[in-house]
Coordinates of C-alpha atoms and ligand atoms in Angstrom, one line a residue:
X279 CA -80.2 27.1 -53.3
X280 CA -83.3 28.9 -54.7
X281 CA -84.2 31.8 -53.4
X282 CA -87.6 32.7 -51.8
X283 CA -88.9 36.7 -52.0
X284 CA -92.5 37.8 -50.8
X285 CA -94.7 40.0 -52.4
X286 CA -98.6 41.0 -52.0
X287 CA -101.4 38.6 -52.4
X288 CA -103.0 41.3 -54.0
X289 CA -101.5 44.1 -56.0
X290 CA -102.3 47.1 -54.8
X291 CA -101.7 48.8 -58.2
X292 CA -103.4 46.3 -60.3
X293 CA -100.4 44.4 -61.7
X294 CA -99.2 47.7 -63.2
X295 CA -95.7 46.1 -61.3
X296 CA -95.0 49.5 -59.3
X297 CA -94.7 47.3 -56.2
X298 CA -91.1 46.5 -55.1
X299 CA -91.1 43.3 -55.6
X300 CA -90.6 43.9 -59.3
X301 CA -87.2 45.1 -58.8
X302 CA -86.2 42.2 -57.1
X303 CA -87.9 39.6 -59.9
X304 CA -86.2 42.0 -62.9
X305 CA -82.5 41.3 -60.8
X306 CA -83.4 37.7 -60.5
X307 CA -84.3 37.4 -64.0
X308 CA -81.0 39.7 -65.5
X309 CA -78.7 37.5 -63.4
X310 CA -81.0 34.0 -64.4
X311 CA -81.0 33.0 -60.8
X312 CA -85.1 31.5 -60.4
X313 CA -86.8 32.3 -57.6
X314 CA -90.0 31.1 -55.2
X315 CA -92.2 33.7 -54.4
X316 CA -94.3 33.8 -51.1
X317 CA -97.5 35.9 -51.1
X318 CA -98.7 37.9 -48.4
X319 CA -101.8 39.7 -47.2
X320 CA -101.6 42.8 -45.9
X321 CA -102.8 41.1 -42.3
X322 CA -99.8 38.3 -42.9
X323 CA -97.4 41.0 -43.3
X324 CA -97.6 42.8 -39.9
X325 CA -97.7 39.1 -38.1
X326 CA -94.9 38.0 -36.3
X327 CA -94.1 35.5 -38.6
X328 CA -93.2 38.2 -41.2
X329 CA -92.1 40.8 -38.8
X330 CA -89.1 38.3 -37.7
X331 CA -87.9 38.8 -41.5
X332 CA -88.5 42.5 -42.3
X333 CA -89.5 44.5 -38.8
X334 CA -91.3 47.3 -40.9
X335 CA -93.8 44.5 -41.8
X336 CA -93.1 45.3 -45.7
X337 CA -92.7 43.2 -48.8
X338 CA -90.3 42.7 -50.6
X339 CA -88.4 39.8 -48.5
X340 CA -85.5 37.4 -50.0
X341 CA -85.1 34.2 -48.3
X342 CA -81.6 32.3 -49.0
X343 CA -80.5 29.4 -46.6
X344 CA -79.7 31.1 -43.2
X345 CA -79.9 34.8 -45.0
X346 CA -82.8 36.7 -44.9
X347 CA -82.9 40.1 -46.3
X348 CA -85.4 43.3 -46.7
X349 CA -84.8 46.8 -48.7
X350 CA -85.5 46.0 -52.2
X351 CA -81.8 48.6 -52.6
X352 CA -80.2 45.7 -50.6
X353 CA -81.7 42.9 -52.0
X354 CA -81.0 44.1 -55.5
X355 CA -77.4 44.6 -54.5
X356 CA -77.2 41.4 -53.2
X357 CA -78.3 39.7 -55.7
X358 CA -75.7 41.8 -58.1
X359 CA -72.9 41.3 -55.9
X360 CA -73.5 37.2 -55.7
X361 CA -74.1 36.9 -59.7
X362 CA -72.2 38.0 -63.0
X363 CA -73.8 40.4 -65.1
X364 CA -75.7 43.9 -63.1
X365 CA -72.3 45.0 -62.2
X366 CA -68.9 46.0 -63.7
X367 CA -65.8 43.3 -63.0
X368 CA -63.9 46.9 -63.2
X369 CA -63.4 48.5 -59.5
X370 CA -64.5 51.6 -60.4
X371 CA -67.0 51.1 -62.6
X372 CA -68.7 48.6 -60.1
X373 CA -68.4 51.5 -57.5
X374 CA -69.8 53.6 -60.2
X375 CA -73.2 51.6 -60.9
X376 CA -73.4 51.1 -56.8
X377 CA -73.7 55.1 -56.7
X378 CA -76.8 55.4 -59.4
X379 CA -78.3 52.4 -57.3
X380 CA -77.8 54.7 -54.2
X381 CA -79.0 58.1 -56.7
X382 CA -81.7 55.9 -57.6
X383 CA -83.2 55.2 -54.1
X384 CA -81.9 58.0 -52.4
X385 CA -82.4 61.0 -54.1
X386 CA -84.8 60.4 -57.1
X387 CA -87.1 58.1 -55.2
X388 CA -88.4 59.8 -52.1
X389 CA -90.1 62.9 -53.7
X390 CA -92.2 60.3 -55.8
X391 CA -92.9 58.9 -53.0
X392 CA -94.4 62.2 -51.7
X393 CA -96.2 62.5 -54.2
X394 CA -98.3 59.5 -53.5
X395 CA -98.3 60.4 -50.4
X396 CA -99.8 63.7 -51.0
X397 CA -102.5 61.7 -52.9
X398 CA -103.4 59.1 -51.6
X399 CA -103.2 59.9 -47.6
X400 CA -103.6 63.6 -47.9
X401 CA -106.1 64.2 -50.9
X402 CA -108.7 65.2 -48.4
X403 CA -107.1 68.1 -46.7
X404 CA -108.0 71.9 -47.3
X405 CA -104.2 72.0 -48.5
X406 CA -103.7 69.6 -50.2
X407 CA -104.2 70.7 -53.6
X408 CA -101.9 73.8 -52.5
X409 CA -99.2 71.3 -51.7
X410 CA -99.6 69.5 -54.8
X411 CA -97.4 71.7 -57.3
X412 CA -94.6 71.7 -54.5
X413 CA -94.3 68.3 -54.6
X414 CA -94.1 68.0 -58.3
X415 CA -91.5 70.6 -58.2
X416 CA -89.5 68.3 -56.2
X417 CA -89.9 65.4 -57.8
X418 CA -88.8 67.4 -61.3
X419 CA -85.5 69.1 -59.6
X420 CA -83.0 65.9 -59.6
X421 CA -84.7 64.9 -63.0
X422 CA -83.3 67.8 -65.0
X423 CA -80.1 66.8 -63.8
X424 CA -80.6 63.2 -64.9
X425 CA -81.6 63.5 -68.0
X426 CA -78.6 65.8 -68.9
X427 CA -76.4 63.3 -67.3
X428 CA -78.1 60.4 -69.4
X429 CA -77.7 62.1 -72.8
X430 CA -78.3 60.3 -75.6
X431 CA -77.1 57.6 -74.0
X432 CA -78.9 54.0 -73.4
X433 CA -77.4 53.5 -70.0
X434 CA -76.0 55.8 -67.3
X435 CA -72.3 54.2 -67.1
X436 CA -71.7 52.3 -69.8
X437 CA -73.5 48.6 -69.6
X438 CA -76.8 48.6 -68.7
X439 CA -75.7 47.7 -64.7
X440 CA -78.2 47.5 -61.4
X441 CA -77.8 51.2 -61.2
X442 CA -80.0 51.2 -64.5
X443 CA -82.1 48.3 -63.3
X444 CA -82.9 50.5 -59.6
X445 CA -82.9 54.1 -61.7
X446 CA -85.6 52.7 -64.3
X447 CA -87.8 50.9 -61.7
X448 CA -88.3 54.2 -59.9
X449 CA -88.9 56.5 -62.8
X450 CA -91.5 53.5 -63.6
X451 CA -93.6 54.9 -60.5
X452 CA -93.8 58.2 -62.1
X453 CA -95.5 57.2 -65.2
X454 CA -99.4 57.3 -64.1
X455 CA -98.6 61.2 -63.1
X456 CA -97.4 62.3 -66.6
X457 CA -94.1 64.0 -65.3
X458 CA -92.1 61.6 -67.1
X459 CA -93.4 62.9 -70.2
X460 CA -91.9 66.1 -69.7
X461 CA -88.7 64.7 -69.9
X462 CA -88.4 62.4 -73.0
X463 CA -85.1 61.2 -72.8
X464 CA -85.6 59.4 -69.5
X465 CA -88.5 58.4 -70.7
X466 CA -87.1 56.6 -73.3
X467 CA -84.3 55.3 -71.0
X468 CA -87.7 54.0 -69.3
X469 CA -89.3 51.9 -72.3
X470 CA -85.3 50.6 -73.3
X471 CA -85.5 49.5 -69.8
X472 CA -89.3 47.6 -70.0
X473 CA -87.7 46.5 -73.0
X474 CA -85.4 44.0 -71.9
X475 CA -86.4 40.4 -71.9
X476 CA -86.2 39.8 -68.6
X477 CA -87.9 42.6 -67.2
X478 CA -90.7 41.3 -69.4
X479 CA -90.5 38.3 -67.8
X480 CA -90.4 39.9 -64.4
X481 CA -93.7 41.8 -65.2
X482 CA -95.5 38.4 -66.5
X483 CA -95.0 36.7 -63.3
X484 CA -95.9 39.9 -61.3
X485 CA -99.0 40.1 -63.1
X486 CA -99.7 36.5 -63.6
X487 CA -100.2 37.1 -59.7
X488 CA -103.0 39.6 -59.7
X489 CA -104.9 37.8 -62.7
X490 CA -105.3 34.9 -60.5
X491 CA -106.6 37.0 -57.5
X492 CA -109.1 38.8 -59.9
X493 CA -110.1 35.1 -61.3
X494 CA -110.5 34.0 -57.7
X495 CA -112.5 37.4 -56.8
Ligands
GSH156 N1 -87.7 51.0 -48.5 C1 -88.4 49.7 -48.6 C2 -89.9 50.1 -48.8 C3 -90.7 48.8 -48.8 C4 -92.2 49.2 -49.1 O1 -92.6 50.3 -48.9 N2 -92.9 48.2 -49.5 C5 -94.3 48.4 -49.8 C6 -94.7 47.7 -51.1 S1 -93.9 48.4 -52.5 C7 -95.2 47.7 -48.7 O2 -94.9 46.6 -48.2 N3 -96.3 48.4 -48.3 C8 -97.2 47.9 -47.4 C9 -97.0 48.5 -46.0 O3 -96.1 49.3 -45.8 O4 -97.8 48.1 -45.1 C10 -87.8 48.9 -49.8 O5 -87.3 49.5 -50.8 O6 -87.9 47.7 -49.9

């Protein structure tokens, strides 16, 4: 049965693919499972309709039969755990690429997050250019780490795995604020990671989206 994800109508981030649904194409596209994609408005996605599916009113979705999932983490797992090739047939090795999926999410991901936060929703505030620097600092503390770990390495554990796939798509986020720069082997674990034919693909059909919607005005 093929699958059916959501994603926005419009891209927020002008098809620069930072918006979830990208992780969830790049899986679909490692594992060559195709896909249907239902877009949303931002009005669609706080209606009941799409609230049944994903009660925080969010994209990305994943539609399967009776299944419906949200969390891009869980839907990216899913999709590993159903198809051969994101994760190890080896026990522990499989365990292993589940842990940088949860590193990914978990611990590297929610200071970015801040960061946008502090940009975008607190820009205006008398301190927010005070707060700024913190939240870099944050952002750069499980990197050094990382990096280290990483090595001269193309992958984190072996195989390029969805750990990789959830680790890079994050890291992607940080791009537009230059921090990445300032640590050039992720940053080159970043372009190995655009570099793989079907992330390429994945971005196509991400941006193919918000082409249309700037044809259409
Ligand atoms: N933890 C969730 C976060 C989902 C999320 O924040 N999605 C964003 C797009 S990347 C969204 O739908 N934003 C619109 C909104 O929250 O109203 C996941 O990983 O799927």
């Amino acid at each position: 049965m093929t699958p059916t994800i959501t994603a926005f109508e419009r891209s927020p981030d002008s098809g620069r693919g930072l918006a979830r649904d990208m992780r969830v194409r790049w899986a679909l596209e490692e594992v060559g499972q195709p896909y249907n994609v239902r877009l949303l408005s931002f009005k669609a996605m706080k209606e009941p309709a799409h609230l049944a599916l994903h009660p925080f009113g969010q994209i990305p979705t994943y539609e399967e039969g009776d299944l419906a999932l949200f969390e891009s983490g869980a839907i990216v797992f899913h999709i590993a755990d159903r198809h051969a090739g994101l994760l190890p047939e080896d026990a522990n090795a499989r365990a292993r690429a589940i842990t940088w999926m949860f590193a990914a999410i978990n611990t590297v991901e929610p200071p970015i997050l801040e960061l946008q936060t502090a940009k975008f929703l607190e820009g205006d505030k008398s301190w927010s250019a005070e707060r700024l620097p913190l939240v870099m600092e944050r952002i750069r503390k499980p990197l050094h780490p990382l990096s280290a770990r990483l090595g001269d390495a193309d992958w984190l554990d072996g195989e390029f795995s969805a750990g990789d796939l959830m680790m890079v798509a994050v890291l992607l986020r940080l791009r537009p604020s230059g921090i990445l720069d300032e640590f050039p082997k992720l940053s080159a674990y970043v372009v190995r990671g655009e570099a793989r034919p079907a992330y390429k693909r994945a971005f196509e059909a991400q941006l193919a989206v918000f082409t249309a919607a700037s044809a259409t005005g």
